[in-house]
Structures are given as structure tokens and as C-alpha cells.
PDB file of C-alpha atoms and ligand atoms in Angstrom:
ATOM      1  CA  MET A   1       7.598 -12.864  -9.693  1.00 95.00           C
ATOM      2  CA  ARG A   2      11.041 -11.314  -9.597  1.00 97.00           C
ATOM      3  CA  MET A   3      12.705 -11.444  -6.177  1.00 98.00           C
ATOM      4  CA  ILE A   4      15.438  -8.885  -5.442  1.00 98.00           C
ATOM      5  CA  LYS A   5      17.315  -9.435  -2.199  1.00 98.00           C
ATOM      6  CA  THR A   6      19.024  -6.443  -0.642  1.00 98.00           C
ATOM      7  CA  SER A   7      21.506  -6.343   2.195  1.00 98.00           C
ATOM      8  CA  SER A   8      19.867  -3.613   4.274  1.00 98.00           C
ATOM      9  CA  HIS A   9      16.661  -1.703   4.785  1.00 98.00           C
ATOM     10  CA  LEU A  10      18.405   1.380   3.369  1.00 98.00           C
ATOM     11  CA  GLU A  11      19.343  -0.422   0.157  1.00 98.00           C
ATOM     12  CA  LEU A  12      15.800  -1.759  -0.114  1.00 98.00           C
ATOM     13  CA  SER A  13      14.359   1.745   0.323  1.00 98.00           C
ATOM     14  CA  GLN A  14      16.704   3.274  -2.232  1.00 98.00           C
ATOM     15  CA  LYS A  15      16.124   0.536  -4.820  1.00 98.00           C
ATOM     16  CA  ALA A  16      12.360   0.730  -4.368  1.00 98.00           C
ATOM     17  CA  ALA A  17      12.423   4.531  -4.660  1.00 98.00           C
ATOM     18  CA  ILE A  18      14.446   4.312  -7.871  1.00 98.00           C
ATOM     19  CA  PHE A  19      12.003   1.704  -9.196  1.00 98.00           C
ATOM     20  CA  ILE A  20       9.101   4.108  -8.609  1.00 98.00           C
ATOM     21  CA  ALA A  21      11.108   7.074  -9.904  1.00 98.00           C
ATOM     22  CA  ALA A  22      11.803   5.179 -13.136  1.00 98.00           C
ATOM     23  CA  GLN A  23       8.075   4.705 -13.635  1.00 98.00           C
ATOM     24  CA  MET A  24       7.492   8.436 -13.019  1.00 98.00           C
ATOM     25  CA  ILE A  25      10.213   9.402 -15.489  1.00 98.00           C
ATOM     26  CA  ARG A  26       8.906   6.964 -18.109  1.00 98.00           C
ATOM     27  CA  ASN A  27       5.403   8.340 -17.714  1.00 98.00           C
ATOM     28  CA  PRO A  28       5.076  11.667 -15.844  1.00 98.00           C
ATOM     29  CA  GLN A  29       1.289  11.124 -15.780  1.00 98.00           C
ATOM     30  CA  SER A  30       1.543   7.777 -14.037  1.00 98.00           C
ATOM     31  CA  VAL A  31      -1.121   6.513 -11.685  1.00 98.00           C
ATOM     32  CA  LEU A  32       0.706   5.204  -8.625  1.00 98.00           C
ATOM     33  CA  GLY A  33      -0.775   2.969  -5.954  1.00 98.00           C
ATOM     34  CA  PHE A  34       0.694   3.704  -2.543  1.00 98.00           C
ATOM     35  CA  ALA A  35       0.862   1.735   0.694  1.00 98.00           C
ATOM     36  CA  THR A  36       1.403   2.660   4.324  1.00 97.00           C
ATOM     37  CA  GLY A  37       3.031   0.920   7.304  1.00 95.00           C
ATOM     38  CA  SER A  38       6.540   1.132   8.673  1.00 95.00           C
ATOM     39  CA  THR A  39       8.277  -0.542   5.709  1.00 97.00           C
ATOM     40  CA  PRO A  40       7.772   2.230   3.102  1.00 98.00           C
ATOM     41  CA  GLU A  41       8.600   5.155   5.404  1.00 98.00           C
ATOM     42  CA  ASP A  42      12.230   5.406   4.264  1.00 98.00           C
ATOM     43  CA  LEU A  43      11.252   4.793   0.665  1.00 98.00           C
ATOM     44  CA  TYR A  44       9.008   7.865   0.879  1.00 98.00           C
ATOM     45  CA  SER A  45      11.925   9.890   2.307  1.00 98.00           C
ATOM     46  CA  GLU A  46      14.001   8.794  -0.674  1.00 98.00           C
ATOM     47  CA  LEU A  47      11.244   9.921  -3.041  1.00 98.00           C
ATOM     48  CA  VAL A  48      11.160  13.298  -1.257  1.00 98.00           C
ATOM     49  CA  THR A  49      14.916  13.621  -1.779  1.00 98.00           C
ATOM     50  CA  LEU A  50      14.595  12.752  -5.476  1.00 98.00           C
ATOM     51  CA  SER A  51      11.766  15.267  -5.797  1.00 98.00           C
ATOM     52  CA  ILE A  52      13.660  18.070  -4.043  1.00 98.00           C
ATOM     53  CA  GLY A  53      16.653  17.295  -6.256  1.00 98.00           C
ATOM     54  CA  GLY A  54      14.461  17.780  -9.331  1.00 97.00           C
ATOM     55  CA  ILE A  55      14.887  14.169 -10.472  1.00 98.00           C
ATOM     56  CA  ILE A  56      11.185  13.341 -10.246  1.00 98.00           C
ATOM     57  CA  ASP A  57       8.093  15.499 -10.626  1.00 98.00           C
ATOM     58  CA  PHE A  58       4.734  14.822  -8.985  1.00 98.00           C
ATOM     59  CA  SER A  59       2.826  17.607 -10.749  1.00 98.00           C
ATOM     60  CA  GLU A  60       0.979  15.261 -13.111  1.00 98.00           C
ATOM     61  CA  ILE A  61       1.036  12.139 -10.971  1.00 98.00           C
ATOM     62  CA  THR A  62      -2.181  10.625  -9.621  1.00 98.00           C
ATOM     63  CA  THR A  63      -2.161   8.393  -6.547  1.00 98.00           C
ATOM     64  CA  PHE A  64      -4.497   5.834  -5.022  1.00 98.00           C
ATOM     65  CA  ASN A  65      -3.814   4.405  -1.593  1.00 98.00           C
ATOM     66  CA  LEU A  66      -4.547   0.797  -0.837  1.00 98.00           C
ATOM     67  CA  ASP A  67      -6.569   1.213   2.308  1.00 98.00           C
ATOM     68  CA  GLU A  68      -7.701   3.278   5.263  1.00 97.00           C
ATOM     69  CA  TYR A  69      -8.937   2.470   8.756  1.00 97.00           C
ATOM     70  CA  TYR A  70     -12.707   2.646   9.070  1.00 97.00           C
ATOM     71  CA  GLY A  71     -13.982   4.971  11.756  1.00 95.00           C
ATOM     72  CA  LEU A  72     -11.018   7.350  12.011  1.00 94.00           C
ATOM     73  CA  SER A  73     -11.278  10.978  10.939  1.00 94.00           C
ATOM     74  CA  ASN A  74      -8.961  11.859   8.063  1.00 94.00           C
ATOM     75  CA  ASP A  75      -6.893  14.109  10.330  1.00 95.00           C
ATOM     76  CA  HIS A  76      -6.404  11.441  13.022  1.00 94.00           C
ATOM     77  CA  PRO A  77      -2.635  10.922  13.469  1.00 94.00           C
ATOM     78  CA  GLN A  78      -3.038   7.180  12.838  1.00 94.00           C
ATOM     79  CA  SER A  79      -5.160   7.601   9.726  1.00 96.00           C
ATOM     80  CA  TYR A  80      -3.477   6.826   6.442  1.00 97.00           C
ATOM     81  CA  HIS A  81      -4.562  10.237   5.154  1.00 98.00           C
ATOM     82  CA  TYR A  82      -2.388  11.741   7.871  1.00 98.00           C
ATOM     83  CA  TYR A  83       0.470   9.307   7.250  1.00 97.00           C
ATOM     84  CA  MET A  84       0.683  10.092   3.549  1.00 98.00           C
ATOM     85  CA  GLN A  85       0.704  13.850   4.105  1.00 98.00           C
ATOM     86  CA  GLU A  86       3.264  13.478   6.866  1.00 98.00           C
ATOM     87  CA  LYS A  87       5.651  11.127   5.031  1.00 98.00           C
ATOM     88  CA  LEU A  88       5.344  12.280   1.442  1.00 98.00           C
ATOM     89  CA  PHE A  89       2.681  14.559   0.087  1.00 98.00           C
ATOM     90  CA  GLN A  90       3.472  17.708   2.081  1.00 98.00           C
ATOM     91  CA  TYR A  91       7.011  17.716   0.660  1.00 98.00           C
ATOM     92  CA  VAL A  92       6.276  17.200  -3.047  1.00 98.00           C
ATOM     93  CA  ASN A  93       4.434  19.082  -5.768  1.00 98.00           C
ATOM     94  CA  ILE A  94       1.495  16.706  -6.085  1.00 98.00           C
ATOM     95  CA  LYS A  95      -1.911  18.278  -6.671  1.00 98.00           C
ATOM     96  CA  GLN A  96      -4.175  17.590  -3.717  1.00 97.00           C
ATOM     97  CA  GLU A  97      -7.033  16.733  -6.100  1.00 98.00           C
ATOM     98  CA  ASN A  98      -4.889  13.959  -7.618  1.00 98.00           C
ATOM     99  CA  ILE A  99      -4.530  12.207  -4.246  1.00 98.00           C
ATOM    100  CA  HIS A 100      -7.024   9.426  -3.539  1.00 98.00           C
ATOM    101  CA  ILE A 101      -7.362   7.547  -0.268  1.00 98.00           C
ATOM    102  CA  PRO A 102     -10.526   5.724   0.839  1.00 98.00           C
ATOM    103  CA  ASP A 103     -12.566   7.901   3.187  1.00 98.00           C
ATOM    104  CA  GLY A 104     -12.679   5.941   6.444  1.00 97.00           C
ATOM    105  CA  SER A 105     -14.756   8.611   8.155  1.00 97.00           C
ATOM    106  CA  THR A 106     -17.818   7.988   6.027  1.00 97.00           C
ATOM    107  CA  SER A 107     -21.001   6.514   7.497  1.00 96.00           C
ATOM    108  CA  ASP A 108     -21.774   4.771   4.195  1.00 97.00           C
ATOM    109  CA  ALA A 109     -18.863   2.426   3.536  1.00 97.00           C
ATOM    110  CA  ALA A 110     -20.523   0.620   0.630  1.00 97.00           C
ATOM    111  CA  LYS A 111     -21.040   3.881  -1.221  1.00 98.00           C
ATOM    112  CA  GLU A 112     -17.450   4.937  -0.528  1.00 98.00           C
ATOM    113  CA  CYS A 113     -16.123   1.636  -1.901  1.00 98.00           C
ATOM    114  CA  GLU A 114     -18.150   2.092  -5.066  1.00 98.00           C
ATOM    115  CA  ARG A 115     -16.944   5.680  -5.414  1.00 98.00           C
ATOM    116  CA  TYR A 116     -13.328   4.545  -5.027  1.00 98.00           C
ATOM    117  CA  GLU A 117     -13.594   1.834  -7.660  1.00 98.00           C
ATOM    118  CA  LYS A 118     -15.201   4.305 -10.046  1.00 98.00           C
ATOM    119  CA  LEU A 119     -12.384   6.821  -9.525  1.00 98.00           C
ATOM    120  CA  LEU A 120      -9.837   4.090 -10.202  1.00 98.00           C
ATOM    121  CA  ARG A 121     -11.582   3.162 -13.435  1.00 97.00           C
ATOM    122  CA  GLN A 122     -11.832   6.791 -14.517  1.00 98.00           C
ATOM    123  CA  ALA A 123      -8.105   7.231 -13.922  1.00 98.00           C
ATOM    124  CA  GLY A 124      -7.418   4.284 -16.227  1.00 97.00           C
ATOM    125  CA  GLY A 125      -6.224   1.943 -13.460  1.00 98.00           C
ATOM    126  CA  VAL A 126      -2.984   1.846 -11.523  1.00 98.00           C
ATOM    127  CA  ASP A 127       0.305   1.744 -13.440  1.00 98.00           C
ATOM    128  CA  LEU A 128       2.485   0.741 -10.497  1.00 98.00           C
ATOM    129  CA  GLN A 129       1.115  -0.491  -7.183  1.00 98.00           C
ATOM    130  CA  LEU A 130       3.362  -0.485  -4.124  1.00 98.00           C
ATOM    131  CA  LEU A 131       2.557  -3.138  -1.526  1.00 98.00           C
ATOM    132  CA  GLY A 132       3.783  -4.219   1.876  1.00 98.00           C
ATOM    133  CA  ILE A 133       3.048  -7.658   3.286  1.00 98.00           C
ATOM    134  CA  GLY A 134       1.664  -8.613   6.671  1.00 95.00           C
ATOM    135  CA  ARG A 135       3.181 -11.356   8.795  1.00 94.00           C
ATOM    136  CA  ASN A 136       0.061 -13.322   7.966  1.00 94.00           C
ATOM    137  CA  GLY A 137       0.556 -12.757   4.233  1.00 97.00           C
ATOM    138  CA  HIS A 138      -2.016 -10.005   3.862  1.00 96.00           C
ATOM    139  CA  ILE A 139      -1.740  -7.344   1.172  1.00 97.00           C
ATOM    140  CA  GLY A 140      -3.654  -4.150   1.773  1.00 96.00           C
ATOM    141  CA  PHE A 141      -6.054  -5.314   4.446  1.00 95.00           C
ATOM    142  CA  ASN A 142      -6.953  -8.461   2.538  1.00 96.00           C
ATOM    143  CA  GLU A 143      -6.613 -10.945   5.346  1.00 94.00           C
ATOM    144  CA  PRO A 144      -6.257 -14.744   5.046  1.00 96.00           C
ATOM    145  CA  ALA A 145      -9.622 -16.123   3.949  1.00 96.00           C
ATOM    146  CA  ASP A 146     -11.340 -18.965   2.129  1.00 97.00           C
ATOM    147  CA  PHE A 147     -11.482 -17.017  -1.113  1.00 96.00           C
ATOM    148  CA  PHE A 148      -9.722 -14.095  -2.803  1.00 96.00           C
ATOM    149  CA  SER A 149     -11.584 -10.839  -2.379  1.00 89.00           C
ATOM    150  CA  GLY A 150     -12.766  -8.833  -5.337  1.00 95.00           C
ATOM    151  CA  LYS A 151     -13.219  -5.108  -5.310  1.00 97.00           C
ATOM    152  CA  THR A 152     -12.658  -2.397  -2.717  1.00 97.00           C
ATOM    153  CA  SER A 153     -14.712  -3.243   0.358  1.00 97.00           C
ATOM    154  CA  LEU A 154     -15.135  -2.855   4.100  1.00 97.00           C
ATOM    155  CA  VAL A 155     -13.127  -5.599   5.802  1.00 96.00           C
ATOM    156  CA  ASP A 156     -12.643  -6.918   9.323  1.00 95.00           C
ATOM    157  CA  LEU A 157      -9.061  -6.904  10.605  1.00 94.00           C
ATOM    158  CA  THR A 158      -7.691 -10.146  12.018  1.00 90.00           C
ATOM    159  CA  GLU A 159      -6.252 -10.461  15.531  1.00 92.00           C
ATOM    160  CA  ASP A 160      -2.781 -10.815  14.021  1.00 88.00           C
ATOM    161  CA  THR A 161      -3.080  -7.522  12.159  1.00 89.00           C
ATOM    162  CA  LEU A 162      -4.630  -5.766  15.143  1.00 92.00           C
ATOM    163  CA  GLU A 163      -1.735  -6.952  17.262  1.00 90.00           C
ATOM    164  CA  ALA A 164       0.875  -5.910  14.662  1.00 87.00           C
ATOM    165  CA  ASN A 165      -0.591  -2.415  14.322  1.00 89.00           C
ATOM    166  CA  ARG A 166      -1.531  -1.765  17.945  1.00 88.00           C
ATOM    167  CA  ARG A 167       1.943  -0.297  18.570  1.00 88.00           C
ATOM    168  CA  PHE A 168       0.932   2.764  16.548  1.00 88.00           C
ATOM    169  CA  PHE A 169      -2.000   3.617  18.829  1.00 89.00           C
ATOM    170  CA  ASP A 170      -2.008   5.010  22.378  1.00 87.00           C
ATOM    171  CA  ALA A 171      -2.424   2.308  25.006  1.00 81.00           C
ATOM    172  CA  ASN A 172      -5.864   3.511  26.093  1.00 77.00           C
ATOM    173  CA  GLU A 173      -7.048   4.341  22.595  1.00 82.00           C
ATOM    174  CA  GLU A 174      -9.589   2.181  20.823  1.00 83.00           C
ATOM    175  CA  MET A 175      -8.110   0.813  17.602  1.00 91.00           C
ATOM    176  CA  PRO A 176     -10.365   0.481  14.553  1.00 95.00           C
ATOM    177  CA  LYS A 177     -11.324  -3.130  13.877  1.00 95.00           C
ATOM    178  CA  GLN A 178     -12.309  -2.550  10.288  1.00 97.00           C
ATOM    179  CA  ALA A 179     -10.826  -0.891   7.223  1.00 97.00           C
ATOM    180  CA  ILE A 180     -11.740   0.008   3.678  1.00 98.00           C
ATOM    181  CA  SER A 181      -9.320  -1.833   1.429  1.00 98.00           C
ATOM    182  CA  MET A 182      -8.769  -2.376  -2.260  1.00 98.00           C
ATOM    183  CA  GLY A 183      -9.676  -6.003  -2.941  1.00 97.00           C
ATOM    184  CA  ILE A 184      -7.343  -8.614  -4.388  1.00 98.00           C
ATOM    185  CA  ASN A 185      -8.960  -8.307  -7.773  1.00 97.00           C
ATOM    186  CA  THR A 186      -8.481  -4.530  -7.724  1.00 97.00           C
ATOM    187  CA  ILE A 187      -4.820  -4.955  -6.771  1.00 98.00           C
ATOM    188  CA  MET A 188      -4.253  -7.554  -9.490  1.00 98.00           C
ATOM    189  CA  GLN A 189      -5.539  -5.088 -12.134  1.00 98.00           C
ATOM    190  CA  ALA A 190      -2.454  -2.891 -11.581  1.00 98.00           C
ATOM    191  CA  LYS A 191      -0.175  -3.012 -14.602  1.00 98.00           C
ATOM    192  CA  SER A 192       2.843  -3.645 -12.407  1.00 98.00           C
ATOM    193  CA  ILE A 193       3.375  -4.365  -8.737  1.00 98.00           C
ATOM    194  CA  LEU A 194       6.242  -3.686  -6.366  1.00 98.00           C
ATOM    195  CA  LEU A 195       6.104  -5.451  -2.996  1.00 98.00           C
ATOM    196  CA  ILE A 196       8.605  -4.543  -0.299  1.00 98.00           C
ATOM    197  CA  ALA A 197       9.339  -6.482   2.882  1.00 98.00           C
ATOM    198  CA  SER A 198      11.917  -5.844   5.549  1.00 98.00           C
ATOM    199  CA  GLY A 199      13.050  -7.942   8.476  1.00 96.00           C
ATOM    200  CA  ALA A 200      13.097 -11.486   9.801  1.00 96.00           C
ATOM    201  CA  ASP A 201       9.454 -11.401  10.884  1.00 95.00           C
ATOM    202  CA  LYS A 202       8.400 -11.255   7.209  1.00 97.00           C
ATOM    203  CA  LYS A 203      10.565 -14.178   6.103  1.00 97.00           C
ATOM    204  CA  GLU A 204       7.938 -16.881   6.527  1.00 98.00           C
ATOM    205  CA  ALA A 205       5.237 -14.835   4.805  1.00 98.00           C
ATOM    206  CA  LEU A 206       7.603 -14.132   1.883  1.00 98.00           C
ATOM    207  CA  ASP A 207       8.466 -17.795   1.536  1.00 98.00           C
ATOM    208  CA  LYS A 208       4.787 -18.802   1.508  1.00 98.00           C
ATOM    209  CA  MET A 209       4.025 -16.018  -0.949  1.00 98.00           C
ATOM    210  CA  ALA A 210       6.708 -16.906  -3.471  1.00 98.00           C
ATOM    211  CA  ASN A 211       7.474 -20.603  -3.085  1.00 97.00           C
ATOM    212  CA  GLN A 212       4.306 -22.335  -2.013  1.00 98.00           C
ATOM    213  CA  PRO A 213       0.966 -22.991  -3.713  1.00 98.00           C
ATOM    214  CA  VAL A 214      -1.260 -20.017  -4.354  1.00 98.00           C
ATOM    215  CA  THR A 215      -3.947 -19.875  -1.684  1.00 98.00           C
ATOM    216  CA  PRO A 216      -6.289 -17.237  -0.253  1.00 98.00           C
ATOM    217  CA  GLN A 217      -4.938 -18.293   3.147  1.00 97.00           C
ATOM    218  CA  VAL A 218      -1.805 -16.386   2.046  1.00 98.00           C
ATOM    219  CA  PRO A 219      -3.353 -13.519   0.080  1.00 98.00           C
ATOM    220  CA  ALA A 220       0.011 -12.287  -1.279  1.00 98.00           C
ATOM    221  CA  SER A 221       0.574 -15.653  -2.986  1.00 98.00           C
ATOM    222  CA  VAL A 222      -1.839 -14.530  -5.706  1.00 98.00           C
ATOM    223  CA  LEU A 223       0.986 -12.304  -6.960  1.00 98.00           C
ATOM    224  CA  GLN A 224       2.527 -15.460  -8.456  1.00 98.00           C
ATOM    225  CA  PHE A 225      -0.152 -15.004 -11.123  1.00 98.00           C
ATOM    226  CA  HIS A 226       0.750 -11.385 -11.859  1.00 98.00           C
ATOM    227  CA  ARG A 227       2.791 -10.808 -15.011  1.00 97.00           C
ATOM    228  CA  HIS A 228       4.814  -7.894 -13.654  1.00 98.00           C
ATOM    229  CA  ALA A 229       5.338  -8.399  -9.936  1.00 98.00           C
ATOM    230  CA  THR A 230       8.664  -7.476  -8.351  1.00 98.00           C
ATOM    231  CA  VAL A 231       9.612  -8.081  -4.731  1.00 98.00           C
ATOM    232  CA  ILE A 232      12.424  -6.140  -3.071  1.00 98.00           C
ATOM    233  CA  TYR A 233      13.288  -7.452   0.367  1.00 98.00           C
ATOM    234  CA  CYS A 234      15.910  -7.705   3.073  1.00 98.00           C
ATOM    235  CA  GLU A 235      16.087 -10.123   5.981  1.00 93.00           C
TER     236      GLU A 235
HETATM  237  P1  LIG B 301       4.523  -2.892   8.005  1.00 83.52           P
HETATM  238  O1  LIG B 301       3.109  -3.346   7.451  1.00 83.52           O
HETATM  239  O2  LIG B 301       5.217  -2.197   6.875  1.00 83.52           O
HETATM  240  O3  LIG B 301       4.209  -1.935   9.129  1.00 83.52           O
HETATM  241  O4  LIG B 301       5.228  -4.121   8.446  1.00 83.52           O
HETATM  242  C1  LIG B 301       3.025  -3.994   6.220  1.00 83.52           C
HETATM  243  C2  LIG B 301       1.636  -4.522   6.022  1.00 83.52           C
HETATM  244  O5  LIG B 301       0.985  -4.937   6.999  1.00 83.52           O
HETATM  245  O6  LIG B 301       1.179  -4.569   4.871  1.00 83.52           O
END
């Protein structure tokens, strides 16, 4: 795992955007795995700038998002469908049919998870997967557990994650307690991985991820076993 320390959130966002841009330039038909949350917001703005400047081209890019809340409509302002349109997709020339995000509005989650895995396989897998990390060490919505999860599945969110994400929802609004998330095995199939983390509240999780024994209690620690994992962070 290569750790790249940056001195600011801006530097982190720019370096991460260039990292993704390099992949897109190397292979204009790349399959990119995208993540949501507050950390990648500025990285997506940087990608928009590179796209408007003609440096990168999304016309042949395919994307797969890591996860989506279960029980939210796709146009709900807190859904990850909405987030991705808002932060990135509406500004770039990606084909809507090349965008893949788990459908959290479905009544048949198991079928949706199967469909998602099949789409991933058909696309030939993810070339570069972007990840954030939770304070509890989660990646995607793979929460600390007794074992590493496998494929895309319906998962329960932990109290820690619910608390961390509650700020995005209105005070009187019910927050989803479940999500559809790529599993650890699915994530590990990506040919390369870029994890970004910003701020002091991620320091402990980063330390456990990179410097302590691999354990499903810190799901991100599994990245120690990935051959091409890069971490860009600032404190
Ligand atoms: P954050 O979330 O970017 O909002 O901190 C990251 C995550 O939970 O994976």
C-alpha cells in the first residue's frame, strides 16, 4: 500500500483527480469505481475542471458506484444517484447508460445485488476504484464485522456510520438504516484502488488500516493485501 501524505485537502483533491485523470488518459474506455461522501466532493470538482478544459474525456468511460442507501428514491437529495449527478455527471460528457449505481429503491434487494454483480462482470471489472474510509474503518458500507464480506449485498449500517451521516439528513427525516454495497471481495477485484482520507478524525482509522494486522474489524485493512492500492491523505 503506497501512502501519499498531502499538506491540505486541496492538494489531496488535486492529486487524486490527476491520479484518476491519468487512468482515463491511459485508457479512455476505463471502468471507474466511484465513491460518495464529503471527502471526494472537491476531487469531483477538479475532474469537472479537467473535463471542461478538454484534458479528460468521459465519452467512453463506464462507472460503478460503491453503494447506495436502501429505501431512498433515486431522486432523493440524499441518494447517491442524486449526489453523483449533482457533483460530477451533469457537468461531463458521460453517457447516462454507462453510469451504474445500485438501485436502492428496489423492493427486491437480492435481485438488485445479483444484477449489479453481473453488470460488473460484463464490463470486465473495475480498473480503478476510488474509496473513502469511515471513522470505523469501513469501505463502501462494509462495516466492522467478524468476517470480510463477499459480493454486493444488502447491509445494515452501524450506529457509528448512522451518526456520521446523519448530518446530511433533515432533523425530522428518517435516515435509511440499510444500504446496498459492493462487498469486500468485489472491491478487492478492482485492478487498482485509490483511497482518500481527509482530516484528524480519520487518523486512527488510517493507522489501523495501514499499520496494524489485517482484520475484518477494520475492513479497510484488507487493502494491505491489494497489489495496487494507493492512499492519498491529509491530516
Ligand atoms: P466521508 O465518508 O467522506 O463523508 O468522511 C467516507 C466514508 O464513510 O467512506
